[in-house]
């Protein structure tokens, strides 16, 4: 099943059921007004949403319409919680080598995860408004899961039963602001502006065998200004989502609508490229002694997409520009 949020001008939008090929959609607000409402009442609404999805794919859904992906908000325009991991150890190892950083104790055994801002997510075709190119504008291609209520102390072997939907995202980062925030020990704030999400969220069954062991076993295709940047594989996660969920829920429950991200998709095989500019710059520092690739400029465009093993569309593509934004005095 594929779900999306129509941008109707409200904060949380209107829930849509979307056809498998993303060509058509139907209003599902008579079942659940928003995706958040659906997550909070999943046992009561899942079967009805699935039935509507099957009718839509069979061209039998009343009120179905041609879908314009530009009219969609993020699947969940704002979330009760956004937890982002760093589960591709090759990425961290590369950064440590390039910048001569001290290794993090126990990184192979305990997931790295921080709590980010979740009050304002961007749709896949929305511009990314930012105040300054001097902040080191970067993209980060990731996968994420969307949860229902998770009890405190949920063990890893039971955690995946709380995964309702899978998502793909661009976790926008401002690299010039990150070092100071990391040194404080308080986590990111200014360095992490609004993240962007692919048009639709999908139930795990839509991925077939590509969803296993709590990981998305698919490459993430990334283009920058129309040129190939990388296609790292999501199956290389050191920790699966079940381990991330259990880690986050060790001392507290997680409420329905919590999003958990994988961190930047990264592979030890450098021939597959990267999903963020910082990683390419680190490779250049190691090889040449200095970075050769600049960060993004206003007007630059990034495109990210994951397709299934047959090449069929899954989440839809993120395709957006970076633009100058903010208060007029910026």
Short mmCIF file of C-alpha atoms in Angstrom, two decimals:
data_model
loop_
_atom_site.label_atom_id
_atom_site.label_comp_id
_atom_site.label_asym_id
_atom_site.label_seq_id
_atom_site.Cartn_x
_atom_site.Cartn_y
_atom_site.Cartn_z
CA UNK A 1 0.00 0.00 0.00
CA UNK A 2 1.15 3.52 -0.80
CA UNK A 3 0.03 6.59 1.11
CA UNK A 4 0.64 10.31 0.60
CA UNK A 5 -0.50 13.66 1.92
CA UNK A 6 -2.17 16.19 -0.35
CA UNK A 7 -1.06 19.74 0.38
CA UNK A 8 -4.43 21.38 0.96
CA UNK A 9 -3.00 24.39 2.78
CA UNK A 10 -3.50 22.98 6.26
CA UNK A 11 -0.65 21.98 8.56
CA UNK A 12 -1.25 18.24 8.23
CA UNK A 13 -2.83 17.99 4.78
CA UNK A 14 -5.27 15.35 3.58
CA UNK A 15 -4.56 11.61 3.42
CA UNK A 16 -4.43 10.00 -0.02
CA UNK A 17 -4.14 6.40 -1.13
CA UNK A 18 -1.82 6.30 -4.16
CA UNK A 19 -1.70 3.75 -6.97
CA UNK A 20 1.29 1.44 -7.25
CA UNK A 21 2.68 3.35 -10.26
CA UNK A 22 2.02 6.74 -8.57
CA UNK A 23 -0.14 7.78 -11.52
CA UNK A 24 -3.46 8.09 -9.69
CA UNK A 25 -4.76 8.68 -6.19
CA UNK A 26 -7.96 8.80 -4.19
CA UNK A 27 -8.98 10.81 -1.14
CA UNK A 28 -8.92 8.59 1.96
CA UNK A 29 -10.04 11.18 4.49
CA UNK A 30 -13.30 9.34 5.14
CA UNK A 31 -11.14 6.54 6.59
CA UNK A 32 -8.50 8.74 8.28
CA UNK A 33 -8.27 12.48 7.81
CA UNK A 34 -4.46 12.54 8.03
CA UNK A 35 -1.62 10.05 8.02
CA UNK A 36 -1.05 10.79 11.71
CA UNK A 37 -4.66 9.83 12.44
CA UNK A 38 -4.18 6.62 10.47
CA UNK A 39 -1.07 5.70 12.47
CA UNK A 40 -2.84 6.33 15.76
CA UNK A 41 -5.71 4.05 14.72
CA UNK A 42 -3.88 1.57 12.50
CA UNK A 43 -5.69 -1.62 13.61
CA UNK A 44 -9.03 0.01 12.81
CA UNK A 45 -8.11 1.58 9.46
CA UNK A 46 -5.49 -0.66 7.84
CA UNK A 47 -7.91 -3.11 6.21
CA UNK A 48 -10.08 -0.30 4.81
CA UNK A 49 -7.06 1.53 3.40
CA UNK A 50 -5.76 -1.69 1.85
CA UNK A 51 -9.15 -2.38 0.26
CA UNK A 52 -9.19 1.13 -1.22
CA UNK A 53 -5.64 0.60 -2.52
CA UNK A 54 -6.69 -2.62 -4.29
CA UNK A 55 -9.72 -0.89 -5.85
CA UNK A 56 -7.53 1.98 -7.02
CA UNK A 57 -5.03 -0.35 -8.71
CA UNK A 58 -7.94 -2.17 -10.37
CA UNK A 59 -9.36 1.17 -11.65
CA UNK A 60 -12.46 0.63 -9.52
CA UNK A 61 -12.06 3.39 -6.92
CA UNK A 62 -14.71 6.08 -7.06
CA UNK A 63 -13.32 9.60 -7.09
CA UNK A 64 -9.85 8.58 -8.28
CA UNK A 65 -7.87 11.31 -10.04
CA UNK A 66 -4.59 11.79 -11.90
CA UNK A 67 -1.88 12.58 -9.37
CA UNK A 68 0.41 15.60 -9.63
CA UNK A 69 3.34 14.82 -7.34
CA UNK A 70 4.11 18.54 -7.02
CA UNK A 71 0.88 18.94 -5.05
CA UNK A 72 2.02 16.58 -2.31
CA UNK A 73 3.44 17.54 1.04
CA UNK A 74 5.82 15.23 2.88
CA UNK A 75 3.91 12.02 3.68
CA UNK A 76 3.94 13.17 7.31
CA UNK A 77 4.26 16.98 7.16
CA UNK A 78 5.14 17.17 10.86
CA UNK A 79 5.92 14.35 13.24
CA UNK A 80 5.73 13.76 16.96
CA UNK A 81 9.37 12.70 16.86
CA UNK A 82 12.25 12.42 14.38
CA UNK A 83 15.15 10.18 15.39
CA UNK A 84 18.03 9.90 12.95
CA UNK A 85 20.71 7.25 13.17
CA UNK A 86 24.16 6.84 11.69
CA UNK A 87 24.06 3.19 10.73
CA UNK A 88 26.48 2.98 7.82
CA UNK A 89 29.82 2.58 9.56
CA UNK A 90 31.79 3.11 6.35
CA UNK A 91 30.58 6.73 6.38
CA UNK A 92 31.81 7.38 9.91
CA UNK A 93 35.12 5.62 9.32
CA UNK A 94 35.73 7.73 6.22
CA UNK A 95 35.03 10.98 8.11
CA UNK A 96 37.35 9.95 10.94
CA UNK A 97 40.18 9.21 8.54
CA UNK A 98 39.73 12.37 6.47
CA UNK A 99 39.47 14.76 9.43
CA UNK A 100 41.73 12.89 11.87
CA UNK A 101 38.92 12.42 14.38
CA UNK A 102 39.07 10.21 17.44
CA UNK A 103 37.12 6.96 16.96
CA UNK A 104 33.89 6.65 18.91
CA UNK A 105 33.99 3.95 21.56
CA UNK A 106 31.59 1.05 21.00
CA UNK A 107 30.25 2.34 17.69
CA UNK A 108 30.05 -1.23 16.38
CA UNK A 109 27.85 -2.33 19.29
CA UNK A 110 25.68 0.68 20.20
CA UNK A 111 23.78 2.66 17.54
CA UNK A 112 24.45 6.37 17.10
CA UNK A 113 21.14 8.24 17.02
CA UNK A 114 20.03 11.80 17.75
CA UNK A 115 16.69 13.56 18.10
CA UNK A 116 16.12 16.08 15.32
CA UNK A 117 13.54 18.75 14.58
CA UNK A 118 10.27 17.32 13.29
CA UNK A 119 7.86 20.25 13.17
CA UNK A 120 8.35 21.16 9.50
CA UNK A 121 9.13 18.60 6.79
CA UNK A 122 9.28 19.44 3.07
CA UNK A 123 7.59 17.69 0.17
CA UNK A 124 9.64 16.05 -2.57
CA UNK A 125 9.15 18.80 -5.14
CA UNK A 126 9.34 21.76 -2.76
CA UNK A 127 12.29 24.16 -2.89
CA UNK A 128 14.72 24.02 0.03
CA UNK A 129 14.87 27.58 1.41
CA UNK A 130 18.10 28.42 3.25
CA UNK A 131 19.66 31.68 4.40
CA UNK A 132 23.27 31.41 3.19
CA UNK A 133 25.53 29.43 0.87
CA UNK A 134 28.32 30.02 3.40
CA UNK A 135 26.68 27.46 5.73
CA UNK A 136 27.94 24.55 3.62
CA UNK A 137 24.73 23.22 2.07
CA UNK A 138 24.68 19.46 1.65
CA UNK A 139 22.16 16.73 0.86
CA UNK A 140 22.00 13.34 2.56
CA UNK A 141 20.10 10.42 1.05
CA UNK A 142 18.49 8.12 3.61
CA UNK A 143 15.74 5.62 4.28
CA UNK A 144 13.38 5.80 7.26
CA UNK A 145 10.59 3.93 9.02
CA UNK A 146 7.36 5.30 10.46
CA UNK A 147 6.08 3.67 13.63
CA UNK A 148 2.90 3.10 15.57
CA UNK A 149 3.04 3.10 19.40
CA UNK A 150 6.15 1.30 20.67
CA UNK A 151 6.23 0.25 24.35
CA UNK A 152 9.20 1.06 26.55
CA UNK A 153 11.75 -1.74 26.56
CA UNK A 154 10.59 -3.22 23.25
CA UNK A 155 13.21 -5.83 22.25
CA UNK A 156 14.74 -5.87 18.75
CA UNK A 157 13.01 -9.13 17.82
CA UNK A 158 9.61 -7.49 18.32
CA UNK A 159 10.41 -4.01 17.06
CA UNK A 160 9.68 -4.53 13.36
CA UNK A 161 6.02 -5.30 14.10
CA UNK A 162 5.69 -1.59 14.92
CA UNK A 163 7.00 -0.48 11.51
CA UNK A 164 3.97 0.61 9.53
CA UNK A 165 5.53 2.48 6.64
CA UNK A 166 8.89 2.96 4.90
CA UNK A 167 10.09 6.29 3.52
CA UNK A 168 12.97 7.83 1.58
CA UNK A 169 14.37 11.23 2.48
CA UNK A 170 16.89 13.99 1.94
CA UNK A 171 18.26 14.99 5.34
CA UNK A 172 19.55 18.46 4.45
CA UNK A 173 22.70 19.41 6.38
CA UNK A 174 24.66 22.63 6.86
CA UNK A 175 28.24 21.44 7.22
CA UNK A 176 29.81 24.73 8.31
CA UNK A 177 27.50 24.89 11.33
CA UNK A 178 27.78 21.26 12.41
CA UNK A 179 31.27 21.13 14.02
CA UNK A 180 30.49 23.55 16.84
CA UNK A 181 27.15 21.90 17.60
CA UNK A 182 28.79 18.47 17.74
CA UNK A 183 31.46 19.74 20.15
CA UNK A 184 28.88 21.05 22.62
CA UNK A 185 27.44 17.56 23.14
CA UNK A 186 23.90 18.92 22.86
CA UNK A 187 23.28 17.69 19.31
CA UNK A 188 22.26 19.38 16.08
CA UNK A 189 19.95 22.38 15.76
CA UNK A 190 21.02 25.04 13.25
CA UNK A 191 23.00 22.50 11.23
CA UNK A 192 19.86 20.49 10.48
CA UNK A 193 17.18 22.51 8.64
CA UNK A 194 13.94 20.96 7.40
CA UNK A 195 14.33 17.49 5.88
CA UNK A 196 12.57 16.53 2.63
CA UNK A 197 10.69 13.31 1.94
CA UNK A 198 9.88 11.36 -1.21
CA UNK A 199 6.24 11.66 -2.33
CA UNK A 200 4.80 8.47 -0.83
CA UNK A 201 5.23 6.24 2.19
CA UNK A 202 4.88 2.53 1.51
CA UNK A 203 4.00 -0.51 3.58
CA UNK A 204 6.92 -2.96 3.89
CA UNK A 205 5.25 -5.58 1.68
CA UNK A 206 5.62 -3.23 -1.31
CA UNK A 207 9.38 -3.90 -1.25
CA UNK A 208 9.04 -7.68 -1.30
CA UNK A 209 12.37 -9.39 -0.59
CA UNK A 210 14.14 -6.03 -0.62
CA UNK A 211 12.79 -5.46 2.91
CA UNK A 212 14.52 -7.98 5.17
CA UNK A 213 16.53 -7.99 8.40
CA UNK A 214 15.20 -4.52 9.14
CA UNK A 215 16.98 -3.04 6.13
CA UNK A 216 16.08 -1.67 2.68
CA UNK A 217 18.14 -3.81 0.30
CA UNK A 218 18.05 -1.42 -2.65
CA UNK A 219 20.41 1.16 -4.16
CA UNK A 220 19.59 4.83 -3.71
CA UNK A 221 20.19 6.71 -6.95
CA UNK A 222 21.46 10.26 -6.36
CA UNK A 223 21.96 12.99 -8.98
CA UNK A 224 23.27 16.52 -8.48
CA UNK A 225 22.44 19.07 -11.18
CA UNK A 226 21.53 16.24 -13.55
CA UNK A 227 24.76 14.29 -13.12
CA UNK A 228 25.26 10.95 -11.38
CA UNK A 229 26.55 11.33 -7.83
CA UNK A 230 26.13 7.83 -6.44
CA UNK A 231 24.01 4.73 -5.99
CA UNK A 232 25.02 3.29 -2.57
CA UNK A 233 23.07 0.27 -1.35
CA UNK A 234 20.79 0.42 1.68
CA UNK A 235 21.47 -3.17 2.65
CA UNK A 236 24.87 -2.16 4.06
CA UNK A 237 23.35 -0.80 7.30
CA UNK A 238 25.40 -2.07 10.24
CA UNK A 239 22.39 -1.80 12.55
CA UNK A 240 18.94 -2.69 11.23
CA UNK A 241 15.88 -0.57 11.99
CA UNK A 242 14.77 -3.11 14.59
CA UNK A 243 17.95 -2.39 16.54
CA UNK A 244 17.49 1.37 16.21
CA UNK A 245 13.90 1.16 17.46
CA UNK A 246 14.86 -0.99 20.45
CA UNK A 247 17.71 1.38 21.30
CA UNK A 248 15.41 4.42 21.21
CA UNK A 249 12.71 2.68 23.25
CA UNK A 250 14.99 1.34 25.98
CA UNK A 251 13.92 3.91 28.58
CA UNK A 252 10.70 5.37 27.16
CA UNK A 253 7.83 4.56 24.86
CA UNK A 254 7.71 5.93 21.30
CA UNK A 255 4.44 7.45 20.21
CA UNK A 256 2.66 6.73 16.93
CA UNK A 257 4.10 8.94 14.22
CA UNK A 258 7.73 8.59 15.33
CA UNK A 259 10.14 8.56 12.39
CA UNK A 260 13.47 6.74 12.58
CA UNK A 261 16.13 7.39 9.92
CA UNK A 262 19.02 5.23 8.77
CA UNK A 263 21.59 7.98 8.39
CA UNK A 264 23.42 8.66 5.13
CA UNK A 265 23.46 5.59 2.89
CA UNK A 266 27.10 4.68 2.42
CA UNK A 267 29.11 1.71 1.15
CA UNK A 268 32.71 0.67 1.69
CA UNK A 269 32.94 0.19 -2.09
CA UNK A 270 33.75 3.73 -3.22
CA UNK A 271 32.97 2.93 -6.85
CA UNK A 272 29.24 3.26 -6.09
CA UNK A 273 29.65 6.93 -5.23
CA UNK A 274 28.06 8.69 -2.30
CA UNK A 275 24.73 10.01 -1.02
CA UNK A 276 26.16 13.24 0.40
CA UNK A 277 28.75 15.81 -0.63
CA UNK A 278 30.65 15.60 2.66
CA UNK A 279 31.55 12.00 1.94
CA UNK A 280 32.90 12.82 -1.53
CA UNK A 281 34.93 15.67 -0.01
CA UNK A 282 36.36 13.27 2.59
CA UNK A 283 37.43 10.89 -0.18
CA UNK A 284 39.11 13.80 -1.96
CA UNK A 285 40.92 14.90 1.21
CA UNK A 286 42.33 11.40 1.66
CA UNK A 287 43.34 11.13 -2.01
CA UNK A 288 44.56 14.67 -2.75
CA UNK A 289 45.07 16.37 0.61
CA UNK A 290 42.18 18.81 0.10
CA UNK A 291 38.54 18.72 -1.06
CA UNK A 292 37.84 19.49 -4.71
CA UNK A 293 34.03 19.48 -4.62
CA UNK A 294 32.21 22.55 -3.31
CA UNK A 295 28.93 22.41 -1.41
CA UNK A 296 25.61 23.38 -3.00
CA UNK A 297 24.81 26.82 -4.36
CA UNK A 298 21.43 28.50 -4.70
CA UNK A 299 19.73 27.14 -7.81
CA UNK A 300 21.37 23.71 -7.52
CA UNK A 301 19.08 20.70 -7.87
CA UNK A 302 19.27 17.30 -6.20
CA UNK A 303 17.37 14.19 -7.24
CA UNK A 304 17.09 10.96 -5.26
CA UNK A 305 15.16 7.82 -6.09
CA UNK A 306 15.01 4.15 -5.10
CA UNK A 307 13.34 1.60 -7.37
CA UNK A 308 12.64 -2.08 -6.80
CA UNK A 309 14.60 -4.94 -8.35
CA UNK A 310 12.44 -4.80 -11.50
CA UNK A 311 12.97 -1.06 -11.86
CA UNK A 312 9.46 -0.18 -10.72
CA UNK A 313 8.85 3.07 -8.87
CA UNK A 314 8.54 2.79 -5.08
CA UNK A 315 8.56 6.05 -3.11
CA UNK A 316 8.74 8.40 -6.06
CA UNK A 317 11.67 10.75 -6.61
CA UNK A 318 12.86 13.65 -4.51
CA UNK A 319 13.61 16.39 -7.04
CA UNK A 320 14.18 19.85 -5.59
CA UNK A 321 16.22 23.04 -5.75
CA UNK A 322 18.09 24.96 -3.08
CA UNK A 323 16.94 28.59 -2.95
CA UNK A 324 17.64 31.66 -0.85
CA UNK A 325 15.09 31.99 1.94
CA UNK A 326 14.49 33.31 5.41
CA UNK A 327 13.69 36.64 6.97
CA UNK A 328 14.19 39.57 4.56
CA UNK A 329 17.15 40.87 6.58
CA UNK A 330 19.17 37.69 5.91
#
